[in-house]
C-alpha cells in the first residue's frame, strides 16, 4: 500500500515563501536597464537550482513492498530492506528537539537530509510532516519518515516483517 507524503503547515509556508521570493527576485532583476547585466542573475539561478534539487529529493510517497520500504522521490528512490531493519516505531516530534541539520532542508519541500541530536545521534530525515513520524532503525543508520497514516503504516510494516521472518525461518529449516 502507498502512504502519501503530505506536507505540514510549516513546510507549506516555507516552500511557498521561498518560491515567491525567487519569483519576485526574477521579476525585479528582469526589469533592469536593457543591455545592462542583471547583478542578481547568478543568485537567482543558484536559488532556482537549489529549489529544483530540493524538490527532486523530497518524498512523494512511502510504500511497503514484500521485502522492504520504498521511499519514492523524483530523482532517486531509497529502499530499506526488511533484513536490514532492527526496529521501527512511531515517534513524537518532541524526540527531535535540539536536532541540528548537518546537510539538507529544514522546511523547503519537507525536512530532508542528515541531522544530529544528543538523544538520537546522527539520523536521516525524509519527511514532509512532523506530526506523523516513524523511526526506522537499520543496521548502520536511523531514518525518520512521515507516512500520512503512521499507525496504519506500522500495522502493515509489522505484519509484512513478521511474514518475511516466518518465511525465512521455514526456508532455513528446510535446508
Tab-separated table of C-alpha atoms in Angstrom:
chain	number	residue	atom	x	y	z
A	1	UNK	CA	0.000	0.000	0.000
A	2	UNK	CA	1.131	3.555	-0.696
A	3	UNK	CA	1.169	6.208	2.014
A	4	UNK	CA	1.228	9.790	0.794
A	5	UNK	CA	3.807	12.325	1.931
A	6	UNK	CA	1.523	15.193	2.937
A	7	UNK	CA	3.203	18.461	3.910
A	8	UNK	CA	2.635	20.109	7.272
A	9	UNK	CA	1.767	23.806	7.536
A	10	UNK	CA	5.328	24.971	8.267
A	11	UNK	CA	6.727	23.139	5.248
A	12	UNK	CA	3.998	24.570	3.003
A	13	UNK	CA	4.684	28.119	4.234
A	14	UNK	CA	8.478	27.847	3.827
A	15	UNK	CA	8.166	26.275	0.376
A	16	UNK	CA	5.721	28.891	-0.897
A	17	UNK	CA	7.687	31.797	0.607
A	18	UNK	CA	10.965	30.725	-0.980
A	19	UNK	CA	9.352	30.219	-4.382
A	20	UNK	CA	7.583	33.608	-4.163
A	21	UNK	CA	10.814	35.350	-3.119
A	22	UNK	CA	12.615	33.716	-6.044
A	23	UNK	CA	9.927	34.832	-8.484
A	24	UNK	CA	9.955	38.378	-7.077
A	25	UNK	CA	13.746	38.487	-7.445
A	26	UNK	CA	13.419	37.227	-11.005
A	27	UNK	CA	10.865	39.933	-11.838
A	28	UNK	CA	12.928	42.664	-10.158
A	29	UNK	CA	16.139	41.775	-11.960
A	30	UNK	CA	14.448	41.146	-15.305
A	31	UNK	CA	13.254	44.764	-15.366
A	32	UNK	CA	16.839	46.059	-15.203
A	33	UNK	CA	18.100	48.551	-17.771
A	34	UNK	CA	18.166	46.940	-21.244
A	35	UNK	CA	21.648	45.781	-22.166
A	36	UNK	CA	22.906	46.034	-18.582
A	37	UNK	CA	23.950	42.866	-16.822
A	38	UNK	CA	21.495	41.863	-14.128
A	39	UNK	CA	23.504	41.897	-10.883
A	40	UNK	CA	21.492	39.168	-9.218
A	41	UNK	CA	21.056	36.803	-12.139
A	42	UNK	CA	23.587	34.320	-10.754
A	43	UNK	CA	21.929	34.445	-7.328
A	44	UNK	CA	18.539	33.768	-8.906
A	45	UNK	CA	19.959	30.893	-10.934
A	46	UNK	CA	21.547	29.363	-7.822
A	47	UNK	CA	18.267	29.786	-5.898
A	48	UNK	CA	16.208	28.046	-8.585
A	49	UNK	CA	18.756	25.227	-8.910
A	50	UNK	CA	18.635	24.736	-5.119
A	51	UNK	CA	14.821	24.701	-5.198
A	52	UNK	CA	14.820	22.157	-8.044
A	53	UNK	CA	17.353	19.863	-6.346
A	54	UNK	CA	15.481	20.012	-3.036
A	55	UNK	CA	12.220	19.166	-4.805
A	56	UNK	CA	13.935	16.218	-6.504
A	57	UNK	CA	14.956	14.643	-3.207
A	58	UNK	CA	11.683	15.234	-1.347
A	59	UNK	CA	9.470	12.190	-0.793
A	60	UNK	CA	6.300	11.794	-2.866
A	61	UNK	CA	5.050	8.677	-1.053
A	62	UNK	CA	6.145	5.715	1.041
A	63	UNK	CA	5.345	2.149	0.042
A	64	UNK	CA	5.719	-1.119	1.907
A	65	UNK	CA	6.665	-3.839	-0.565
A	66	UNK	CA	7.003	-7.582	0.046
A	67	UNK	CA	10.662	-7.159	1.055
A	68	UNK	CA	11.097	-3.600	2.345
A	69	UNK	CA	10.116	0.051	2.427
A	70	UNK	CA	10.344	2.225	-0.673
A	71	UNK	CA	10.697	5.985	-0.267
A	72	UNK	CA	9.633	7.342	-3.661
A	73	UNK	CA	11.381	10.549	-4.728
A	74	UNK	CA	11.530	12.245	-8.152
A	75	UNK	CA	15.324	11.910	-8.585
A	76	UNK	CA	16.211	8.707	-6.767
A	77	UNK	CA	14.331	6.322	-4.547
A	78	UNK	CA	15.504	4.963	-1.215
A	79	UNK	CA	14.895	1.283	-0.449
A	80	UNK	CA	15.135	-0.133	3.074
A	81	UNK	CA	15.092	-3.952	3.015
A	82	UNK	CA	13.397	-5.727	5.926
A	83	UNK	CA	16.531	-7.797	6.529
A	84	UNK	CA	18.468	-4.607	7.418
A	85	UNK	CA	15.811	-3.347	9.861
A	86	UNK	CA	16.337	-3.782	13.575
A	87	UNK	CA	13.279	-1.840	14.765
A	88	UNK	CA	10.583	0.596	13.700
A	89	UNK	CA	8.230	2.691	15.787
A	90	UNK	CA	6.054	5.784	15.787
A	91	UNK	CA	7.797	8.731	17.429
A	92	UNK	CA	6.676	12.154	18.577
A	93	UNK	CA	8.272	15.279	17.123
A	94	UNK	CA	9.478	16.194	20.631
A	95	UNK	CA	12.007	13.374	20.184
A	96	UNK	CA	13.724	15.593	17.615
A	97	UNK	CA	14.120	18.629	19.891
A	98	UNK	CA	17.601	20.067	19.838
A	99	UNK	CA	18.406	18.476	16.484
A	100	UNK	CA	20.917	20.175	14.231
A	101	UNK	CA	20.673	19.929	10.449
A	102	UNK	CA	24.077	18.835	9.152
A	103	UNK	CA	23.087	18.758	5.483
A	104	UNK	CA	19.719	19.144	3.825
A	105	UNK	CA	16.499	21.134	4.006
A	106	UNK	CA	14.644	22.254	7.103
A	107	UNK	CA	11.293	23.106	5.552
A	108	UNK	CA	11.644	23.588	1.794
A	109	UNK	CA	9.631	20.662	0.358
A	110	UNK	CA	9.925	18.937	3.736
A	111	UNK	CA	12.623	18.010	6.210
A	112	UNK	CA	15.293	16.239	4.222
A	113	UNK	CA	18.854	15.157	4.787
A	114	UNK	CA	21.203	14.394	7.647
A	115	UNK	CA	20.509	15.604	11.171
A	116	UNK	CA	22.087	15.110	14.599
A	117	UNK	CA	20.792	15.296	18.151
A	118	UNK	CA	22.158	14.444	21.581
A	119	UNK	CA	19.302	11.968	22.097
A	120	UNK	CA	19.292	10.207	18.705
A	121	UNK	CA	22.808	10.741	17.390
A	122	UNK	CA	23.069	11.005	13.593
A	123	UNK	CA	19.968	10.220	11.574
A	124	UNK	CA	18.408	10.861	8.179
A	125	UNK	CA	15.030	12.522	7.709
A	126	UNK	CA	12.935	12.062	4.592
A	127	UNK	CA	9.795	13.712	5.978
A	128	UNK	CA	7.147	16.172	4.931
A	129	UNK	CA	5.055	16.236	8.108
A	130	UNK	CA	6.494	16.418	11.625
A	131	UNK	CA	3.249	15.252	13.243
A	132	UNK	CA	3.263	11.795	11.611
A	133	UNK	CA	6.749	10.396	12.212
A	134	UNK	CA	8.091	6.842	12.040
A	135	UNK	CA	11.633	5.951	13.118
A	136	UNK	CA	13.268	3.052	11.300
A	137	UNK	CA	16.466	1.709	12.834
A	138	UNK	CA	18.580	-0.195	10.327
A	139	UNK	CA	21.925	-1.938	10.785
A	140	UNK	CA	24.021	1.162	10.157
A	141	UNK	CA	21.614	4.103	10.151
A	142	UNK	CA	18.450	5.626	11.568
A	143	UNK	CA	15.859	7.021	9.181
A	144	UNK	CA	12.770	9.048	10.006
A	145	UNK	CA	9.877	9.164	7.549
A	146	UNK	CA	6.373	10.649	7.699
A	147	UNK	CA	3.701	8.456	6.083
A	148	UNK	CA	0.251	10.084	6.008
A	149	UNK	CA	-1.243	7.450	8.347
A	150	UNK	CA	1.645	6.340	10.534
A	151	UNK	CA	-0.478	3.919	12.590
A	152	UNK	CA	-1.750	2.006	9.526
A	153	UNK	CA	1.803	2.119	8.145
A	154	UNK	CA	3.197	0.484	11.316
A	155	UNK	CA	0.487	-2.200	11.350
A	156	UNK	CA	1.238	-3.134	7.732
A	157	UNK	CA	5.004	-2.933	8.302
A	158	UNK	CA	4.905	-5.218	11.351
A	159	UNK	CA	2.655	-7.686	9.509
A	160	UNK	CA	4.921	-7.892	6.445
A	161	UNK	CA	8.110	-8.071	8.523
A	162	UNK	CA	6.736	-10.944	10.616
A	163	UNK	CA	5.611	-12.797	7.473
A	164	UNK	CA	9.060	-12.391	5.948
A	165	UNK	CA	10.719	-13.689	9.142
A	166	UNK	CA	8.423	-16.742	9.159
A	167	UNK	CA	9.163	-17.454	5.502
A	168	UNK	CA	12.912	-17.084	6.077
A	169	UNK	CA	12.685	-19.431	9.072
A	170	UNK	CA	10.802	-22.071	7.061
A	171	UNK	CA	13.337	-21.865	4.237
A	172	UNK	CA	16.216	-22.141	6.706
A	173	UNK	CA	14.682	-25.223	8.383
A	174	UNK	CA	14.118	-26.958	5.051
A	175	UNK	CA	17.817	-26.879	4.176
